[in-house]
Amino acid sequence: SREYKGGNGLFLAAIGIDHFAPIEEFKQRMDRLITAIKSSRKAPGYAEILIPGEVELRTEERRLKEGIEIPDRTWEEMARAAETLGLDIGAIA
Protein backbone atom coordinates (compact mmCIF):
# COMPACT_ATOMS: atom_id res chain seq x y z
CA SER A 1 0.00 0.00 0.00
CA ARG A 2 1.22 3.48 -0.80
CA GLU A 3 1.22 6.05 1.95
CA TYR A 4 -0.09 9.52 1.15
CA LYS A 5 2.77 12.01 1.41
CA GLY A 6 0.77 15.18 0.95
CA GLY A 7 0.92 17.60 -1.90
CA ASN A 8 -0.54 20.72 -3.36
CA GLY A 9 -3.32 20.42 -5.89
CA LEU A 10 -4.07 23.22 -8.32
CA PHE A 11 -6.74 23.99 -10.86
CA LEU A 12 -6.74 27.10 -13.03
CA ALA A 13 -9.49 28.16 -15.38
CA ALA A 14 -9.36 31.29 -17.52
CA ILE A 15 -12.80 32.54 -18.50
CA GLY A 16 -13.58 35.40 -20.86
CA ILE A 17 -16.19 37.17 -18.73
CA ASP A 18 -17.17 39.41 -21.63
CA HIS A 19 -18.57 36.33 -23.40
CA PHE A 20 -21.25 36.14 -20.70
CA ALA A 21 -21.87 39.72 -19.55
CA PRO A 22 -20.52 43.23 -20.07
CA ILE A 23 -17.43 43.76 -17.88
CA GLU A 24 -18.89 46.73 -15.97
CA GLU A 25 -22.04 44.76 -15.15
CA PHE A 26 -19.90 41.85 -13.95
CA LYS A 27 -17.81 44.17 -11.74
CA GLN A 28 -20.95 45.68 -10.20
CA ARG A 29 -22.37 42.23 -9.49
CA MET A 30 -19.09 41.14 -7.90
CA ASP A 31 -19.00 44.29 -5.75
CA ARG A 32 -22.53 43.49 -4.51
CA LEU A 33 -21.57 39.87 -3.84
CA ILE A 34 -18.45 40.89 -1.90
CA THR A 35 -20.48 43.39 0.13
CA ALA A 36 -23.05 40.69 0.95
CA ILE A 37 -20.37 38.19 1.95
CA LYS A 38 -18.42 40.64 4.11
CA SER A 39 -21.59 41.84 5.87
CA SER A 40 -22.59 38.29 6.81
CA ARG A 41 -22.63 37.18 10.43
CA LYS A 42 -19.12 36.29 11.53
CA ALA A 43 -18.20 33.03 13.20
CA PRO A 44 -17.46 33.32 16.93
CA GLY A 45 -13.90 34.48 17.51
CA TYR A 46 -13.45 36.10 14.09
CA ALA A 47 -13.23 39.86 13.59
CA GLU A 48 -13.93 39.91 9.86
CA ILE A 49 -14.72 37.86 6.79
CA LEU A 50 -11.98 37.77 4.18
CA ILE A 51 -12.37 37.12 0.48
CA PRO A 52 -9.82 35.19 -1.61
CA GLY A 53 -6.70 37.26 -2.22
CA GLU A 54 -7.42 39.82 0.50
CA VAL A 55 -4.66 38.64 2.86
CA GLU A 56 -2.16 38.60 0.00
CA LEU A 57 -3.17 42.10 -1.12
CA ARG A 58 -2.69 43.45 2.41
CA THR A 59 0.70 41.73 2.63
CA GLU A 60 1.76 43.23 -0.71
CA GLU A 61 0.68 46.72 0.35
CA ARG A 62 2.53 46.41 3.67
CA ARG A 63 5.70 45.13 1.98
CA LEU A 64 5.64 47.89 -0.63
CA LYS A 65 5.42 50.42 2.20
CA GLU A 66 7.72 48.82 4.79
CA GLY A 67 9.94 46.51 2.72
CA ILE A 68 10.36 42.76 2.87
CA GLU A 69 11.92 41.32 6.00
CA ILE A 70 14.70 38.85 5.21
CA PRO A 71 16.06 36.64 8.01
CA ASP A 72 19.70 37.36 8.89
CA ARG A 73 20.88 33.90 7.86
CA THR A 74 19.21 34.22 4.45
CA TRP A 75 20.73 37.68 3.93
CA GLU A 76 24.19 36.36 4.84
CA GLU A 77 23.81 33.53 2.31
CA MET A 78 22.73 36.04 -0.35
CA ALA A 79 25.70 38.26 0.48
CA ARG A 80 28.12 35.32 0.13
CA ALA A 81 26.55 34.33 -3.19
CA ALA A 82 26.76 37.93 -4.44
CA GLU A 83 30.41 38.14 -3.42
CA THR A 84 31.15 34.87 -5.24
CA LEU A 85 29.57 36.35 -8.37
CA GLY A 86 31.36 39.67 -7.97
CA LEU A 87 28.14 41.58 -7.29
CA ASP A 88 27.78 44.54 -4.92
CA ILE A 89 24.97 43.54 -2.57
CA GLY A 90 25.46 46.82 -0.70
CA ALA A 91 23.63 48.55 -3.53
CA ILE A 92 20.37 46.93 -2.41
CA ALA A 93 20.99 46.75 1.34
mmCIF file with all atom_site columns, C-alpha atoms in Angstrom:
data_model
loop_
_atom_site.group_PDB
_atom_site.id
_atom_site.type_symbol
_atom_site.label_atom_id
_atom_site.label_alt_id
_atom_site.label_comp_id
_atom_site.label_asym_id
_atom_site.label_entity_id
_atom_site.label_seq_id
_atom_site.pdbx_PDB_ins_code
_atom_site.Cartn_x
_atom_site.Cartn_y
_atom_site.Cartn_z
_atom_site.occupancy
_atom_site.B_iso_or_equiv
_atom_site.pdbx_formal_charge
_atom_site.auth_seq_id
_atom_site.auth_comp_id
_atom_site.auth_asym_id
_atom_site.auth_atom_id
_atom_site.pdbx_PDB_model_num
ATOM 1  C CA . SER A 1 1  ? 0.000   0.000  0.000   1.00 0.00 ? 1  SER A CA 1
ATOM 2  C CA . ARG A 1 2  ? 1.220   3.482  -0.796  1.00 0.00 ? 2  ARG A CA 1
ATOM 3  C CA . GLU A 1 3  ? 1.220   6.045  1.952   1.00 0.00 ? 3  GLU A CA 1
ATOM 4  C CA . TYR A 1 4  ? -0.088  9.523  1.150   1.00 0.00 ? 4  TYR A CA 1
ATOM 5  C CA . LYS A 1 5  ? 2.775   12.010 1.414   1.00 0.00 ? 5  LYS A CA 1
ATOM 6  C CA . GLY A 1 6  ? 0.767   15.185 0.947   1.00 0.00 ? 6  GLY A CA 1
ATOM 7  C CA . GLY A 1 7  ? 0.922   17.604 -1.900  1.00 0.00 ? 7  GLY A CA 1
ATOM 8  C CA . ASN A 1 8  ? -0.540  20.717 -3.358  1.00 0.00 ? 8  ASN A CA 1
ATOM 9  C CA . GLY A 1 9  ? -3.319  20.425 -5.894  1.00 0.00 ? 9  GLY A CA 1
ATOM 10 C CA . LEU A 1 10 ? -4.068  23.219 -8.318  1.00 0.00 ? 10 LEU A CA 1
ATOM 11 C CA . PHE A 1 11 ? -6.740  23.992 -10.863 1.00 0.00 ? 11 PHE A CA 1
ATOM 12 C CA . LEU A 1 12 ? -6.736  27.100 -13.030 1.00 0.00 ? 12 LEU A CA 1
ATOM 13 C CA . ALA A 1 13 ? -9.494  28.165 -15.376 1.00 0.00 ? 13 ALA A CA 1
ATOM 14 C CA . ALA A 1 14 ? -9.363  31.292 -17.518 1.00 0.00 ? 14 ALA A CA 1
ATOM 15 C CA . ILE A 1 15 ? -12.804 32.536 -18.500 1.00 0.00 ? 15 ILE A CA 1
ATOM 16 C CA . GLY A 1 16 ? -13.581 35.396 -20.864 1.00 0.00 ? 16 GLY A CA 1
ATOM 17 C CA . ILE A 1 17 ? -16.194 37.170 -18.732 1.00 0.00 ? 17 ILE A CA 1
ATOM 18 C CA . ASP A 1 18 ? -17.169 39.414 -21.633 1.00 0.00 ? 18 ASP A CA 1
ATOM 19 C CA . HIS A 1 19 ? -18.572 36.332 -23.404 1.00 0.00 ? 19 HIS A CA 1
ATOM 20 C CA . PHE A 1 20 ? -21.250 36.137 -20.704 1.00 0.00 ? 20 PHE A CA 1
ATOM 21 C CA . ALA A 1 21 ? -21.873 39.718 -19.552 1.00 0.00 ? 21 ALA A CA 1
ATOM 22 C CA . PRO A 1 22 ? -20.516 43.231 -20.066 1.00 0.00 ? 22 PRO A CA 1
ATOM 23 C CA . ILE A 1 23 ? -17.431 43.762 -17.881 1.00 0.00 ? 23 ILE A CA 1
ATOM 24 C CA . GLU A 1 24 ? -18.894 46.730 -15.971 1.00 0.00 ? 24 GLU A CA 1
ATOM 25 C CA . GLU A 1 25 ? -22.042 44.763 -15.151 1.00 0.00 ? 25 GLU A CA 1
ATOM 26 C CA . PHE A 1 26 ? -19.899 41.854 -13.951 1.00 0.00 ? 26 PHE A CA 1
ATOM 27 C CA . LYS A 1 27 ? -17.812 44.167 -11.736 1.00 0.00 ? 27 LYS A CA 1
ATOM 28 C CA . GLN A 1 28 ? -20.954 45.683 -10.201 1.00 0.00 ? 28 GLN A CA 1
ATOM 29 C CA . ARG A 1 29 ? -22.373 42.228 -9.487  1.00 0.00 ? 29 ARG A CA 1
ATOM 30 C CA . MET A 1 30 ? -19.088 41.135 -7.896  1.00 0.00 ? 30 MET A CA 1
ATOM 31 C CA . ASP A 1 31 ? -19.005 44.287 -5.752  1.00 0.00 ? 31 ASP A CA 1
ATOM 32 C CA . ARG A 1 32 ? -22.527 43.487 -4.507  1.00 0.00 ? 32 ARG A CA 1
ATOM 33 C CA . LEU A 1 33 ? -21.569 39.867 -3.841  1.00 0.00 ? 33 LEU A CA 1
ATOM 34 C CA . ILE A 1 34 ? -18.450 40.891 -1.897  1.00 0.00 ? 34 ILE A CA 1
ATOM 35 C CA . THR A 1 35 ? -20.482 43.394 0.132   1.00 0.00 ? 35 THR A CA 1
ATOM 36 C CA . ALA A 1 36 ? -23.050 40.693 0.950   1.00 0.00 ? 36 ALA A CA 1
ATOM 37 C CA . ILE A 1 37 ? -20.367 38.192 1.946   1.00 0.00 ? 37 ILE A CA 1
ATOM 38 C CA . LYS A 1 38 ? -18.421 40.642 4.108   1.00 0.00 ? 38 LYS A CA 1
ATOM 39 C CA . SER A 1 39 ? -21.594 41.841 5.867   1.00 0.00 ? 39 SER A CA 1
ATOM 40 C CA . SER A 1 40 ? -22.592 38.289 6.810   1.00 0.00 ? 40 SER A CA 1
ATOM 41 C CA . ARG A 1 41 ? -22.626 37.178 10.432  1.00 0.00 ? 41 ARG A CA 1
ATOM 42 C CA . LYS A 1 42 ? -19.117 36.293 11.527  1.00 0.00 ? 42 LYS A CA 1
ATOM 43 C CA . ALA A 1 43 ? -18.204 33.033 13.204  1.00 0.00 ? 43 ALA A CA 1
ATOM 44 C CA . PRO A 1 44 ? -17.458 33.315 16.927  1.00 0.00 ? 44 PRO A CA 1
ATOM 45 C CA . GLY A 1 45 ? -13.899 34.480 17.506  1.00 0.00 ? 45 GLY A CA 1
ATOM 46 C CA . TYR A 1 46 ? -13.452 36.096 14.088  1.00 0.00 ? 46 TYR A CA 1
ATOM 47 C CA . ALA A 1 47 ? -13.232 39.856 13.589  1.00 0.00 ? 47 ALA A CA 1
ATOM 48 C CA . GLU A 1 48 ? -13.927 39.911 9.859   1.00 0.00 ? 48 GLU A CA 1
ATOM 49 C CA . ILE A 1 49 ? -14.723 37.860 6.792   1.00 0.00 ? 49 ILE A CA 1
ATOM 50 C CA . LEU A 1 50 ? -11.984 37.773 4.182   1.00 0.00 ? 50 LEU A CA 1
ATOM 51 C CA . ILE A 1 51 ? -12.367 37.120 0.484   1.00 0.00 ? 51 ILE A CA 1
ATOM 52 C CA . PRO A 1 52 ? -9.825  35.189 -1.615  1.00 0.00 ? 52 PRO A CA 1
ATOM 53 C CA . GLY A 1 53 ? -6.703  37.260 -2.222  1.00 0.00 ? 53 GLY A CA 1
ATOM 54 C CA . GLU A 1 54 ? -7.418  39.815 0.495   1.00 0.00 ? 54 GLU A CA 1
ATOM 55 C CA . VAL A 1 55 ? -4.662  38.640 2.857   1.00 0.00 ? 55 VAL A CA 1
ATOM 56 C CA . GLU A 1 56 ? -2.158  38.599 -0.004  1.00 0.00 ? 56 GLU A CA 1
ATOM 57 C CA . LEU A 1 57 ? -3.169  42.102 -1.117  1.00 0.00 ? 57 LEU A CA 1
ATOM 58 C CA . ARG A 1 58 ? -2.692  43.449 2.408   1.00 0.00 ? 58 ARG A CA 1
ATOM 59 C CA . THR A 1 59 ? 0.703   41.735 2.632   1.00 0.00 ? 59 THR A CA 1
ATOM 60 C CA . GLU A 1 60 ? 1.762   43.227 -0.712  1.00 0.00 ? 60 GLU A CA 1
ATOM 61 C CA . GLU A 1 61 ? 0.677   46.723 0.347   1.00 0.00 ? 61 GLU A CA 1
ATOM 62 C CA . ARG A 1 62 ? 2.528   46.414 3.668   1.00 0.00 ? 62 ARG A CA 1
ATOM 63 C CA . ARG A 1 63 ? 5.695   45.128 1.983   1.00 0.00 ? 63 ARG A CA 1
ATOM 64 C CA . LEU A 1 64 ? 5.640   47.894 -0.626  1.00 0.00 ? 64 LEU A CA 1
ATOM 65 C CA . LYS A 1 65 ? 5.419   50.425 2.199   1.00 0.00 ? 65 LYS A CA 1
ATOM 66 C CA . GLU A 1 66 ? 7.724   48.820 4.790   1.00 0.00 ? 66 GLU A CA 1
ATOM 67 C CA . GLY A 1 67 ? 9.936   46.513 2.722   1.00 0.00 ? 67 GLY A CA 1
ATOM 68 C CA . ILE A 1 68 ? 10.363  42.757 2.868   1.00 0.00 ? 68 ILE A CA 1
ATOM 69 C CA . GLU A 1 69 ? 11.923  41.318 6.003   1.00 0.00 ? 69 GLU A CA 1
ATOM 70 C CA . ILE A 1 70 ? 14.697  38.847 5.212   1.00 0.00 ? 70 ILE A CA 1
ATOM 71 C CA . PRO A 1 71 ? 16.057  36.636 8.012   1.00 0.00 ? 71 PRO A CA 1
ATOM 72 C CA . ASP A 1 72 ? 19.702  37.364 8.886   1.00 0.00 ? 72 ASP A CA 1
ATOM 73 C CA . ARG A 1 73 ? 20.878  33.901 7.863   1.00 0.00 ? 73 ARG A CA 1
ATOM 74 C CA . THR A 1 74 ? 19.215  34.223 4.448   1.00 0.00 ? 74 THR A CA 1
ATOM 75 C CA . TRP A 1 75 ? 20.730  37.681 3.931   1.00 0.00 ? 75 TRP A CA 1
ATOM 76 C CA . GLU A 1 76 ? 24.185  36.359 4.844   1.00 0.00 ? 76 GLU A CA 1
ATOM 77 C CA . GLU A 1 77 ? 23.807  33.531 2.305   1.00 0.00 ? 77 GLU A CA 1
ATOM 78 C CA . MET A 1 78 ? 22.729  36.039 -0.345  1.00 0.00 ? 78 MET A CA 1
ATOM 79 C CA . ALA A 1 79 ? 25.704  38.260 0.476   1.00 0.00 ? 79 ALA A CA 1
ATOM 80 C CA . ARG A 1 80 ? 28.118  35.318 0.126   1.00 0.00 ? 80 ARG A CA 1
ATOM 81 C CA . ALA A 1 81 ? 26.547  34.328 -3.194  1.00 0.00 ? 81 ALA A CA 1
ATOM 82 C CA . ALA A 1 82 ? 26.759  37.926 -4.435  1.00 0.00 ? 82 ALA A CA 1
ATOM 83 C CA . GLU A 1 83 ? 30.410  38.144 -3.423  1.00 0.00 ? 83 GLU A CA 1
ATOM 84 C CA . THR A 1 84 ? 31.146  34.871 -5.244  1.00 0.00 ? 84 THR A CA 1
ATOM 85 C CA . LEU A 1 85 ? 29.568  36.350 -8.374  1.00 0.00 ? 85 LEU A CA 1
ATOM 86 C CA . GLY A 1 86 ? 31.359  39.666 -7.969  1.00 0.00 ? 86 GLY A CA 1
ATOM 87 C CA . LEU A 1 87 ? 28.144  41.583 -7.290  1.00 0.00 ? 87 LEU A CA 1
ATOM 88 C CA . ASP A 1 88 ? 27.780  44.539 -4.925  1.00 0.00 ? 88 ASP A CA 1
ATOM 89 C CA . ILE A 1 89 ? 24.971  43.541 -2.570  1.00 0.00 ? 89 ILE A CA 1
ATOM 90 C CA . GLY A 1 90 ? 25.459  46.817 -0.701  1.00 0.00 ? 90 GLY A CA 1
ATOM 91 C CA . ALA A 1 91 ? 23.629  48.551 -3.528  1.00 0.00 ? 91 ALA A CA 1
ATOM 92 C CA . ILE A 1 92 ? 20.369  46.926 -2.408  1.00 0.00 ? 92 ILE A CA 1
ATOM 93 C CA . ALA A 1 93 ? 20.987  46.751 1.343   1.00 0.00 ? 93 ALA A CA 1
#
